[in-house]
Tab-separated table of C-alpha atoms in Angstrom:
chain	number	residue	atom	x	y	z
A	1	VAL	CA	186.286	215.357	149.773
A	2	LYS	CA	188.640	214.912	146.866
A	3	ALA	CA	190.031	211.407	146.499
A	4	PRO	CA	193.812	211.174	146.432
A	5	PRO	CA	195.273	210.745	142.944
A	6	LEU	CA	195.673	207.294	141.450
A	7	PRO	CA	199.220	205.934	141.437
A	8	LYS	CA	201.061	206.855	138.261
A	9	PHE	CA	200.981	203.393	136.720
A	10	LEU	CA	197.210	203.248	136.969
A	11	ARG	CA	196.533	206.508	135.184
A	12	PRO	CA	195.483	206.223	131.528
A	13	THR	CA	198.243	207.030	129.070
A	14	PRO	CA	197.614	210.240	127.212
A	15	PRO	CA	197.296	209.701	123.468
A	16	ARG	CA	200.482	209.943	121.465
A	17	PRO	CA	200.921	213.118	119.480
A	18	GLY	CA	199.820	212.587	115.891
A	19	SER	CA	197.810	209.407	116.582
A	20	LYS	CA	194.402	209.023	114.921
A	21	ASP	CA	192.137	209.944	117.796
A	22	ALA	CA	194.111	212.369	119.839
A	23	GLY	CA	190.654	213.249	121.154
A	24	GLY	CA	191.158	210.852	124.110
A	25	ASP	CA	190.465	207.149	123.730
A	26	ALA	CA	191.626	205.048	126.636
A	27	ASN	CA	193.074	202.369	124.359
A	28	GLY	CA	195.986	204.488	123.271
A	29	ALA	CA	198.433	201.637	122.842
A	30	ASN	CA	196.219	199.702	120.428
A	31	ASP	CA	195.785	202.800	118.366
A	32	ALA	CA	199.486	203.398	118.331
A	33	SER	CA	200.229	199.913	117.023
A	34	ALA	CA	197.415	200.199	114.491
A	35	ASN	CA	199.048	203.400	113.416
A	36	GLY	CA	202.168	201.513	112.438
A	37	ALA	CA	204.294	203.108	115.171
A	38	PRO	CA	205.149	200.125	117.452
A	39	ALA	CA	204.686	200.854	121.147
A	40	GLY	CA	207.575	199.992	123.502
A	41	ALA	CA	207.436	196.757	125.490
A	42	LYS	CA	207.290	198.719	128.694
A	43	ASP	CA	204.392	200.795	127.448
A	44	ARG	CA	202.507	197.685	126.435
A	45	ALA	CA	203.166	196.000	129.775
A	46	VAL	CA	201.946	199.054	131.650
A	47	GLU	CA	198.936	199.320	129.385
A	48	GLY	CA	198.125	195.629	129.839
A	49	THR	CA	198.307	195.895	133.608
A	50	ALA	CA	196.133	198.982	133.591
A	51	GLN	CA	193.582	197.164	131.475
A	52	VAL	CA	193.456	194.152	133.801
A	53	VAL	CA	193.191	196.375	136.858
A	54	GLY	CA	190.574	198.475	135.111
A	55	TRP	CA	188.576	195.370	134.172
A	56	LEU	CA	188.556	194.200	137.782
A	57	ASP	CA	187.797	197.650	139.140
A	58	GLU	CA	184.870	198.165	136.777
A	59	ARG	CA	183.315	194.923	138.004
A	60	THR	CA	184.078	195.186	141.736
A	61	GLY	CA	184.253	198.906	142.448
A	62	LEU	CA	187.213	198.120	144.697
A	63	SER	CA	189.370	201.142	143.994
A	64	PRO	CA	187.462	203.720	146.083
A	65	PHE	CA	187.538	201.263	148.994
A	66	LEU	CA	191.234	200.509	148.569
A	67	ARG	CA	192.068	204.191	148.177
A	68	GLY	CA	190.238	204.996	151.400
A	69	PHE	CA	191.859	202.035	153.132
A	70	LEU	CA	195.445	202.455	151.969
A	71	TYR	CA	195.711	206.235	151.553
A	72	ARG	CA	193.900	207.222	154.726
A	73	LYS	CA	195.245	210.139	156.736
A	74	VAL	CA	197.354	209.415	159.808
A	75	PRO	CA	197.971	211.838	162.667
A	76	LYS	CA	201.114	213.874	163.081
A	77	GLY	CA	203.759	212.072	165.107
A	78	THR	CA	202.962	208.599	163.747
A	79	ASN	CA	206.128	206.581	164.284
A	80	TRP	CA	207.640	203.118	164.072
A	81	TYR	CA	205.694	201.887	167.121
A	82	TYR	CA	202.580	202.093	164.970
A	83	THR	CA	203.890	199.246	162.818
A	84	LEU	CA	203.731	196.661	165.621
A	85	GLY	CA	200.159	195.674	164.734
A	86	SER	CA	201.043	195.117	161.087
A	87	ALA	CA	204.127	193.208	162.196
A	88	THR	CA	201.960	190.908	164.326
A	89	MET	CA	199.646	190.373	161.377
A	90	PHE	CA	202.629	189.574	159.176
A	91	ALA	CA	203.804	187.039	161.749
A	92	PHE	CA	200.328	185.459	161.671
A	93	VAL	CA	200.348	185.268	157.860
A	94	SER	CA	203.803	183.704	157.940
A	95	GLN	CA	202.603	181.157	160.535
A	96	ALA	CA	199.550	180.379	158.395
A	97	VAL	CA	201.608	179.830	155.225
A	98	THR	CA	204.363	177.733	156.832
A	99	GLY	CA	201.700	175.849	158.809
A	100	VAL	CA	199.805	174.886	155.653
A	101	PHE	CA	202.968	173.419	154.162
A	102	LEU	CA	203.954	171.633	157.376
A	103	ALA	CA	200.493	170.012	157.331
A	104	MET	CA	201.429	168.330	154.044
A	105	TYR	CA	203.961	166.132	155.854
A	106	TYR	CA	202.601	165.944	159.413
A	107	ASP	CA	200.618	162.951	160.654
A	108	PRO	CA	198.591	163.660	163.837
A	109	SER	CA	198.390	160.093	165.132
A	110	PRO	CA	200.009	159.269	168.481
A	111	THR	CA	202.160	156.499	167.016
A	112	LYS	CA	203.318	158.395	163.916
A	113	ALA	CA	203.443	162.086	164.874
A	114	TYR	CA	206.996	162.055	166.242
A	115	ASP	CA	208.348	160.135	163.254
A	116	SER	CA	206.589	162.396	160.773
A	117	ILE	CA	208.072	165.472	162.449
A	118	ASN	CA	211.470	163.791	162.376
A	119	HIS	CA	211.022	163.019	158.698
A	120	LEU	CA	209.885	166.498	157.694
A	121	THR	CA	212.674	168.135	159.698
A	122	ASN	CA	215.583	165.952	158.617
A	123	ASP	CA	214.680	164.404	155.262
A	124	VAL	CA	212.407	166.808	153.406
A	125	PHE	CA	214.121	169.542	151.403
A	126	ALA	CA	214.179	172.807	153.411
A	127	GLY	CA	212.076	171.078	156.079
A	128	GLU	CA	214.319	172.318	158.861
A	129	LEU	CA	213.944	175.868	157.589
A	130	VAL	CA	210.149	175.795	157.209
A	131	ARG	CA	209.631	174.097	160.573
A	132	GLY	CA	212.143	176.474	162.151
A	133	MET	CA	210.253	179.466	160.775
A	134	HIS	CA	206.995	178.102	162.209
A	135	ARG	CA	208.588	177.233	165.548
A	136	TRP	CA	210.420	180.530	166.048
A	137	GLY	CA	207.708	182.541	164.289
A	138	ALA	CA	205.347	181.430	167.060
A	139	THR	CA	207.569	183.091	169.642
A	140	VAL	CA	207.982	186.160	167.450
A	141	MET	CA	204.208	186.497	167.134
A	142	ILE	CA	203.712	186.296	170.917
A	143	VAL	CA	206.428	188.915	171.504
A	144	LEU	CA	205.003	191.230	168.838
A	145	ILE	CA	201.421	190.927	170.051
A	146	PHE	CA	202.496	191.921	173.576
A	147	LEU	CA	204.545	194.863	172.261
A	148	HIS	CA	201.525	195.943	170.192
A	149	LEU	CA	199.312	195.655	173.273
A	150	GLY	CA	201.811	197.700	175.298
A	151	ARG	CA	201.997	200.388	172.633
A	152	THR	CA	198.215	200.634	172.500
A	153	PHE	CA	198.001	200.868	176.272
A	154	ILE	CA	200.804	203.366	176.807
A	155	PHE	CA	199.605	205.620	173.961
A	156	GLY	CA	196.055	205.530	175.356
A	157	ALA	CA	194.826	204.226	172.012
A	158	TYR	CA	192.234	201.973	173.728
A	159	LYS	CA	190.035	204.935	174.759
A	160	TYR	CA	186.769	206.103	173.227
A	161	PRO	CA	185.821	205.347	170.463
A	162	ARG	CA	188.283	202.480	170.151
A	163	GLU	CA	187.214	200.315	173.139
A	164	LEU	CA	185.665	197.665	170.900
A	165	ASN	CA	188.921	197.333	169.014
A	166	TRP	CA	190.722	196.822	172.322
A	167	ILE	CA	188.254	194.079	173.249
A	168	ILE	CA	188.718	192.362	169.889
A	169	GLY	CA	192.468	192.696	170.394
A	170	VAL	CA	192.275	190.988	173.787
A	171	VAL	CA	190.304	188.110	172.243
A	172	LEU	CA	192.973	187.874	169.531
A	173	LEU	CA	195.643	187.744	172.256
A	174	VAL	CA	193.859	184.880	174.016
A	175	LEU	CA	193.433	183.027	170.715
A	176	THR	CA	197.131	183.512	169.932
A	177	LEU	CA	198.091	182.065	173.320
A	178	ALA	CA	195.714	179.161	172.630
A	179	MET	CA	197.584	178.624	169.347
A	180	GLY	CA	200.805	178.403	171.307
A	181	PHE	CA	199.272	175.906	173.737
A	182	THR	CA	197.750	173.610	171.101
A	183	GLY	CA	200.785	173.807	168.801
A	184	TYR	CA	203.182	172.827	171.571
A	185	LEU	CA	201.826	169.265	171.670
A	186	LEU	CA	202.213	168.548	167.962
A	187	PRO	CA	205.931	167.516	167.863
A	188	PHE	CA	204.848	164.808	170.354
A	189	ASP	CA	208.172	164.390	172.075
A	190	GLN	CA	208.609	164.096	175.851
A	191	ARG	CA	208.572	167.843	176.398
A	192	ALA	CA	205.451	168.321	174.259
A	193	PHE	CA	203.616	165.468	175.979
A	194	TRP	CA	204.341	166.437	179.574
A	195	ALA	CA	203.901	170.164	178.988
A	196	THR	CA	200.460	169.430	177.583
A	197	VAL	CA	199.593	167.085	180.459
A	198	VAL	CA	200.482	169.866	182.891
A	199	GLY	CA	198.720	172.525	180.772
A	200	VAL	CA	195.486	170.526	180.572
A	201	ASN	CA	195.607	169.898	184.316
A	202	ILE	CA	196.022	173.618	184.933
A	203	ASN	CA	192.769	173.997	182.993
A	204	ALA	CA	191.271	171.291	185.211
A	205	SER	CA	192.154	173.300	188.313
A	206	ALA	CA	189.517	175.947	187.531
A	207	PRO	CA	186.545	175.530	189.899
A	208	LEU	CA	183.289	174.062	188.515
A	209	MET	CA	184.054	174.266	184.775
A	210	GLY	CA	187.679	173.102	185.019
A	211	PRO	CA	187.147	169.324	184.994
A	212	TYR	CA	184.783	169.579	182.015
A	213	LEU	CA	187.201	171.813	180.115
A	214	ALA	CA	190.040	169.340	180.685
A	215	ASP	CA	187.868	166.447	179.473
A	216	PHE	CA	186.923	168.468	176.398
A	217	LEU	CA	190.575	169.195	175.589
A	218	ARG	CA	191.675	165.583	176.073
A	219	GLY	CA	188.563	164.097	174.495
A	220	GLY	CA	188.017	161.949	177.588
A	221	ALA	CA	189.302	161.259	181.049
A	222	GLU	CA	192.797	160.151	179.987
A	223	PHE	CA	195.238	161.535	177.468
A	224	GLY	CA	193.994	159.277	174.716
A	225	ALA	CA	193.943	158.239	171.094
A	226	THR	CA	192.192	161.366	169.836
A	227	THR	CA	193.807	164.005	172.037
A	228	LEU	CA	196.520	164.739	169.494
A	229	SER	CA	194.172	164.970	166.494
A	230	ARG	CA	191.835	167.129	168.595
A	231	PHE	CA	194.658	169.552	169.378
A	232	TYR	CA	195.707	169.453	165.725
A	233	ALA	CA	192.192	170.333	164.485
A	234	ILE	CA	191.889	173.146	167.030
A	235	HIS	CA	195.370	174.395	166.130
A	236	MET	CA	195.057	174.424	162.367
A	237	LEU	CA	191.346	174.906	161.665
A	238	LEU	CA	189.305	176.272	164.539
A	239	ILE	CA	191.549	178.994	165.987
A	240	PRO	CA	193.131	180.233	162.716
A	241	GLY	CA	189.621	180.714	161.296
A	242	LEU	CA	188.589	182.714	164.349
A	243	ILE	CA	191.808	184.758	164.252
A	244	ALA	CA	191.384	185.552	160.550
A	245	ALA	CA	187.771	186.681	161.066
A	246	LEU	CA	188.587	188.837	164.099
A	247	LEU	CA	191.659	190.246	162.362
A	248	GLY	CA	189.343	191.436	159.596
A	249	ALA	CA	187.111	193.160	162.152
A	250	HIS	CA	190.178	194.627	163.910
A	251	LEU	CA	191.513	196.090	160.646
A	252	TYR	CA	188.099	197.382	159.613
A	253	LEU	CA	187.805	199.314	162.867
A	254	VAL	CA	191.348	200.697	162.525
A	255	ALA	CA	190.530	201.979	159.049
A	256	LYS	CA	187.126	203.249	160.114
A	257	LEU	CA	188.230	205.064	163.296
A	258	GLY	CA	191.775	206.015	162.308
A	259	THR	CA	194.796	205.897	164.582
A	260	THR	CA	195.504	208.110	167.584
A	261	ALA	CA	198.257	210.699	167.793
A	262	PRO	CA	201.023	209.930	170.286
A	263	PRO	CA	200.190	211.330	173.733
A	264	TRP	CA	203.095	213.814	173.793
A	265	LEU	CA	201.584	215.710	170.861
A	266	LYS	CA	198.382	216.277	172.828
A	267	ALA	CA	200.408	217.651	175.724
A	268	GLU	CA	202.118	220.198	173.450
A	269	LYS	CA	198.805	221.355	172.104
A	270	ALA	CA	197.382	221.832	175.591
A	271	LYS	CA	200.395	223.962	176.540
A	272	ALA	CA	199.918	226.177	173.478
A	273	LEU	CA	196.228	226.631	174.322
A	274	ALA	CA	197.053	227.507	177.931
A	275	LYS	CA	199.445	230.225	176.794
A	276	GLU	CA	196.835	231.644	174.459
A	277	GLU	CA	194.258	231.833	177.219
A	278	ILE	CA	196.577	233.900	179.418
B	1	VAL	CA	155.898	225.793	187.452
B	2	ALA	CA	154.348	225.795	184.034
B	3	ASP	CA	151.494	223.370	183.868
B	4	LYS	CA	152.251	220.648	181.405
B	5	PRO	CA	149.537	219.302	179.214
B	6	PRO	CA	148.514	215.828	180.450
B	7	LYS	CA	150.330	213.069	178.606
B	8	GLN	CA	148.208	211.725	175.828
B	9	PRO	CA	148.443	208.007	175.108
B	10	PRO	CA	149.790	207.460	171.584
B	11	PRO	CA	147.020	206.806	169.111
B	12	LYS	CA	146.416	203.089	168.940
B	13	GLN	CA	147.431	201.527	165.661
B	14	SER	CA	144.961	199.212	164.119
B	15	PRO	CA	146.178	195.600	164.120
B	16	TYR	CA	144.808	195.219	160.576
B	17	THR	CA	147.198	196.045	157.787
B	18	ALA	CA	144.373	197.162	155.563
B	19	GLU	CA	143.297	199.779	158.094
B	20	ARG	CA	146.872	201.040	158.404
B	21	GLY	CA	146.784	201.991	154.751
B	22	ILE	CA	149.423	199.506	153.610
B	23	PRO	CA	149.038	199.044	149.867
B	24	GLY	CA	148.023	195.613	148.659
B	25	ALA	CA	146.804	194.501	152.082
B	26	TYR	CA	144.066	191.939	152.411
B	27	ALA	CA	141.094	192.511	154.649
B	28	GLY	CA	141.535	190.790	158.030
B	29	GLU	CA	145.320	190.474	157.573
B	30	THR	CA	147.397	191.416	160.652
B	31	VAL	CA	150.913	190.602	159.410
B	32	THR	CA	152.280	192.012	156.180
B	33	ARG	CA	153.612	189.548	153.652
B	34	ARG	CA	157.015	191.233	153.910
B	35	ARG	CA	157.136	190.700	157.657
B	36	LEU	CA	155.939	187.115	157.262
B	37	PHE	CA	158.654	186.301	154.719
B	38	GLU	CA	161.331	187.988	156.813
B	39	GLY	CA	160.329	185.916	159.802
B	40	SER	CA	160.068	182.658	157.937
B	41	ALA	CA	163.404	183.177	156.137
B	42	LEU	CA	165.108	183.785	159.487
B	43	ALA	CA	163.369	180.777	161.029
B	44	VAL	CA	164.331	178.467	158.156
B	45	GLY	CA	167.925	179.743	158.252
B	46	GLY	CA	168.060	179.243	161.996
B	47	ILE	CA	166.705	175.709	161.780
B	48	ALA	CA	169.133	174.833	158.970
B	49	THR	CA	172.087	176.225	160.945
B	50	ALA	CA	171.036	174.421	164.123
B	51	ALA	CA	170.596	171.220	162.112
B	52	PHE	CA	174.335	171.041	161.404
B	53	ALA	CA	175.765	173.093	164.291
B	54	LEU	CA	174.144	171.252	167.203
B	55	PRO	CA	175.182	167.729	166.117
B	56	ALA	CA	178.699	169.019	165.371
B	57	LEU	CA	178.932	170.631	168.802
B	58	GLY	CA	177.638	167.468	170.483
B	59	PHE	CA	180.207	165.493	168.497
B	60	ALA	CA	182.979	167.709	169.883
B	61	VAL	CA	181.881	167.720	173.539
B	62	GLY	CA	180.524	164.141	173.544
B	63	PRO	CA	183.588	162.558	175.210
B	64	ILE	CA	182.799	164.479	178.401
B	65	PHE	CA	179.577	162.520	178.723
B	66	GLU	CA	180.616	159.056	177.593
B	67	ASP	CA	182.625	156.488	179.456
B	68	ASP	CA	185.270	155.508	176.933
B	69	SER	CA	187.244	153.205	179.210
B	70	PRO	CA	185.519	149.831	179.566
B	71	ARG	CA	186.356	148.057	182.798
B	72	ARG	CA	189.273	145.724	182.210
B	73	TRP	CA	191.808	143.894	184.328
B	74	GLN	CA	195.512	143.667	183.490
B	75	PRO	CA	197.739	140.962	185.029
B	76	ILE	CA	201.042	142.284	186.401
B	77	GLY	CA	202.580	139.263	188.143
B	78	SER	CA	201.982	136.652	190.797
B	79	PRO	CA	201.290	137.531	194.466
B	80	PRO	CA	204.713	136.457	195.837
B	81	ASP	CA	206.356	139.151	193.637
B	82	PHE	CA	205.070	141.800	196.005
B	83	ASN	CA	205.736	142.527	199.675
B	84	PRO	CA	204.200	145.003	202.132
B	85	ASP	CA	207.342	147.077	202.747
B	86	SER	CA	208.622	148.155	199.342
B	87	TYR	CA	207.068	149.111	196.048
B	88	VAL	CA	207.593	147.356	192.715
B	89	ALA	CA	207.291	149.486	189.546
B	90	LYS	CA	205.044	148.027	186.842
B	91	VAL	CA	203.991	149.381	183.460
B	92	ILE	CA	200.315	149.123	182.572
B	93	SER	CA	198.332	150.354	179.588
B	94	LEU	CA	195.793	153.101	180.221
B	95	VAL	CA	194.783	153.659	176.609
B	96	PRO	CA	195.386	150.739	174.246
B	97	ALA	CA	196.901	151.002	170.737
B	98	ILE	CA	198.492	154.450	170.945
B	99	GLY	CA	202.020	153.377	171.787
B	100	ASP	CA	204.031	154.729	174.684
B	101	GLY	CA	201.637	157.685	175.134
B	102	GLY	CA	198.967	155.314	176.433
B	103	LYS	CA	201.155	153.536	178.996
B	104	THR	CA	201.938	154.517	182.542
B	105	THR	CA	204.066	153.291	185.424
B	106	ILE	CA	202.376	152.286	188.681
B	107	TYR	CA	203.898	151.253	192.021
B	108	VAL	CA	202.509	148.120	193.641
B	109	ARG	CA	202.954	146.522	197.053
B	110	LYS	CA	201.001	144.132	199.227
B	111	ALA	CA	198.569	145.728	201.641
B	112	SER	CA	200.055	146.008	205.111
B	113	PRO	CA	198.483	145.971	208.584
B	114	LYS	CA	200.144	149.350	209.129
B	115	ASP	CA	197.969	150.933	206.398
B	116	THR	CA	195.366	153.315	207.775
B	117	ASP	CA	192.953	153.127	204.853
B	118	SER	CA	189.752	151.127	204.744
B	119	LEU	CA	189.778	150.645	200.979
B	120	ASP	CA	189.672	146.836	201.214
B	121	GLN	CA	192.147	146.118	198.428
B	122	PRO	CA	194.505	143.105	198.584
B	123	PHE	CA	197.295	145.149	197.014
B	124	VAL	CA	198.136	148.836	197.018
B	125	ALA	CA	198.570	150.081	193.429
B	126	ILE	CA	199.629	153.732	193.378
B	127	SER	CA	199.303	155.878	190.264
B	128	THR	CA	202.424	157.899	189.405
B	129	ARG	CA	200.300	160.846	188.275
B	130	CYS	CA	201.098	163.686	190.674
B	131	THR	CA	197.908	165.242	192.032
B	132	HIS	CA	199.346	168.720	191.628
B	133	LEU	CA	199.487	168.964	187.829
B	134	GLY	CA	200.020	165.425	186.578
B	135	CYS	CA	203.789	164.995	186.279
B	136	PRO	CA	205.121	161.468	186.886
B	137	VAL	CA	206.294	160.875	190.480
B	138	ARG	CA	208.978	158.308	191.356
B	139	TYR	CA	209.343	156.268	194.529
B	140	VAL	CA	212.514	156.665	196.581
B	141	GLN	CA	212.966	153.604	198.798
B	142	ALA	CA	215.583	155.178	201.100
B	143	SER	CA	213.216	157.915	202.304
B	144	GLU	CA	210.012	155.951	201.638
B	145	ARG	CA	208.629	158.900	199.740
B	146	PHE	CA	207.109	159.546	196.325
B	147	ILE	CA	208.766	162.626	194.816
B	148	CYS	CA	207.546	164.695	191.878
B	149	PRO	CA	210.230	166.278	189.661
B	150	CYS	CA	208.140	169.224	188.448
B	151	HIS	CA	207.125	171.303	191.460
B	152	GLY	CA	208.426	169.333	194.427
B	153	GLY	CA	205.366	167.398	195.548
B	154	ILE	CA	206.193	164.740	198.181
B	155	TYR	CA	203.998	161.816	199.324
B	156	ASN	CA	204.480	159.197	202.042
B	157	ILE	CA	204.386	155.433	201.595
B	158	GLN	CA	200.570	155.465	201.608
B	159	GLY	CA	200.518	158.152	198.924
B	160	GLN	CA	199.406	160.889	201.334
B	161	VAL	CA	200.792	164.383	200.838
B	162	ALA	CA	203.903	164.965	202.965
B	163	GLY	CA	204.866	168.286	201.409
B	164	GLY	CA	204.674	170.575	198.401
B	165	PRO	CA	201.686	171.771	196.341
B	166	PRO	CA	199.600	168.570	195.731
B	167	VAL	CA	195.987	168.860	196.839
B	168	ARG	CA	195.213	165.225	197.687
B	169	PRO	CA	196.895	161.808	197.984
B	170	LEU	CA	198.060	159.933	194.895
B	171	ASP	CA	195.368	158.093	192.937
B	172	ARG	CA	195.123	154.321	193.198
B	173	PHE	CA	194.035	151.443	191.014
B	174	GLU	CA	191.723	148.605	191.954
B	175	THR	CA	193.515	145.316	192.547
B	176	ARG	CA	192.464	141.687	192.779
B	177	VAL	CA	193.979	138.229	192.620
B	178	HIS	CA	192.525	136.259	189.733
B	179	GLU	CA	193.719	132.834	188.512
B	180	GLY	CA	196.957	133.197	190.423
B	181	GLN	CA	197.740	136.619	189.019
B	182	VAL	CA	197.636	140.062	190.590
B	183	GLU	CA	195.411	142.149	188.346
B	184	ILE	CA	195.045	145.912	188.042
B	185	GLY	CA	191.633	147.444	187.390
B	186	ASP	CA	190.255	150.957	187.175
B	187	ARG	CA	191.685	154.147	188.609
B	188	PHE	CA	190.062	155.767	191.648
B	189	SER	CA	190.899	158.842	193.677
B	190	VAL	CA	191.184	159.169	197.450
B	191	ASN	CA	190.896	162.083	199.834
B	192	LYS	CA	193.099	162.980	202.775
B	193	LYS	CA	191.545	160.230	204.928
B	194	LEU	CA	192.060	157.692	202.107
B	195	GLU	CA	188.339	157.408	201.401
B	196	ARG	CA	187.400	156.284	197.931
B	197	PHE	CA	186.135	158.754	195.275
B	198	SER	CA	185.504	158.430	191.533
B	199	PRO	CA	188.604	159.208	189.426
B	200	ARG	CA	189.358	162.951	189.312
B	201	ASP	CA	191.864	165.089	187.483
B	202	PRO	CA	195.008	166.260	189.204
B	203	SER	CA	194.540	169.588	191.004
B	204	ASN	CA	190.939	168.712	191.973
B	205	HIS	CA	190.435	168.932	195.740
B	206	LEU	CA	188.522	166.214	197.571
B	207	ASP	CA	188.474	167.609	201.113
B	208	GLY	CA	186.316	170.086	203.012
B	209	LEU	CA	184.217	172.579	201.090
B	210	TRP	CA	186.714	172.549	198.217
B	211	GLN	CA	185.440	169.199	196.972
B	212	TYR	CA	182.136	170.762	195.886
B	213	LEU	CA	183.975	173.070	193.469
B	214	TYR	CA	185.304	170.066	191.535
B	215	PRO	CA	182.369	167.920	190.398
B	216	ALA	CA	182.739	164.268	189.460
B	217	ARG	CA	182.524	163.241	185.809
B	218	PRO	CA	178.944	162.811	184.585
B	219	THR	CA	179.824	159.221	183.632
B	220	THR	CA	180.892	158.149	187.119
């Protein structure tokens, strides 16, 4: 199998005509400047980048992996619906980045949480924007993950050999919903508080395990001093770590198994075969 | 039918590594050094992981198994403030030092001869936590009903379910008269017949076979 060609900017520059070793030394630019003919700024920038990339590649051997990962073949008929997974991932990355910065101002204590949210929304520069992105981005991520799930289901992309990826995807869906649940409490206003009370009690309504699960979530029998910090730790450390790890596995399997063609292409092929057989 | 040759048992391997022709084996040795080191590396790694993971896990689930609310009594007024026919709203603290999040409203009245319970409390202190999913109920004097704003749960003057989704009567608090003050103690739950149970979460049934699906807390 021949690897696809390197992008243009990564290919070594051919030696300049008339330079000392036109025989083919990779460091063409150095030679050119040593020659007295000054290389253009653009040439030097390109050369510098290529050298840095080459240095990294020589020590990590990443380029064959990246080439296989980024330049893999996709089936005929691949369309915009195939970007829903990447869009969900982008929403997750955006949530992670805005979340990290929100954490710089947020204080997860029951007496200070509301005021700290107030402060970061109204006083901090661009606070309203960053919090708004996190708040609306959460909804966007939920919508995208369901669209992605629907696309996978309707296109039959969950079938052999991709069942494991479907299972990982379902776990990711549950974790994303858990993110929504734990994040909802953090503003600590009336809506957040009572929605979480009701949500935890819905957990408590499960037979046998329910009461224990509710006590675990609250950190005790009553909504108490550590419930908020517990939700905060689950929201910003535990679940994001799990999502990131499973996202890696999800992507690995996509790259390893490839994507499926849309179902209508298969139907066309079957029709052509049927005609041939007659 | 072609006659098959009788199945031969696989030749038994010698338990001694030396007899299996493994280079560098000692006489009398049954486990190769490679296998031994593999096993011990896994065992040491497992022990090291368990050494931090198990305490951390116990730390996280510990609150399920510990009683974090020491028994305490809160005064809410003197006995003449309350009568048997109407409720008085009082605010008590459930969890101290966390601001408004740790407080709750309760409704209190004097016990009445019309009450059908045998709970033996001088006052009736009703929790406002709806037993459907925990929203705060309010008492409406005109209809003598507790009404929940979330999903339409309705309770009568004794806190028993009169309509809607709740699964059991409203919780109560222990009451006593101490040094001339009415005092409020710990929460307890009641079933349909107003029999006393340890405090349960909303949505947990306490009647019939259902009650066995919702175990009590290990601490109670």
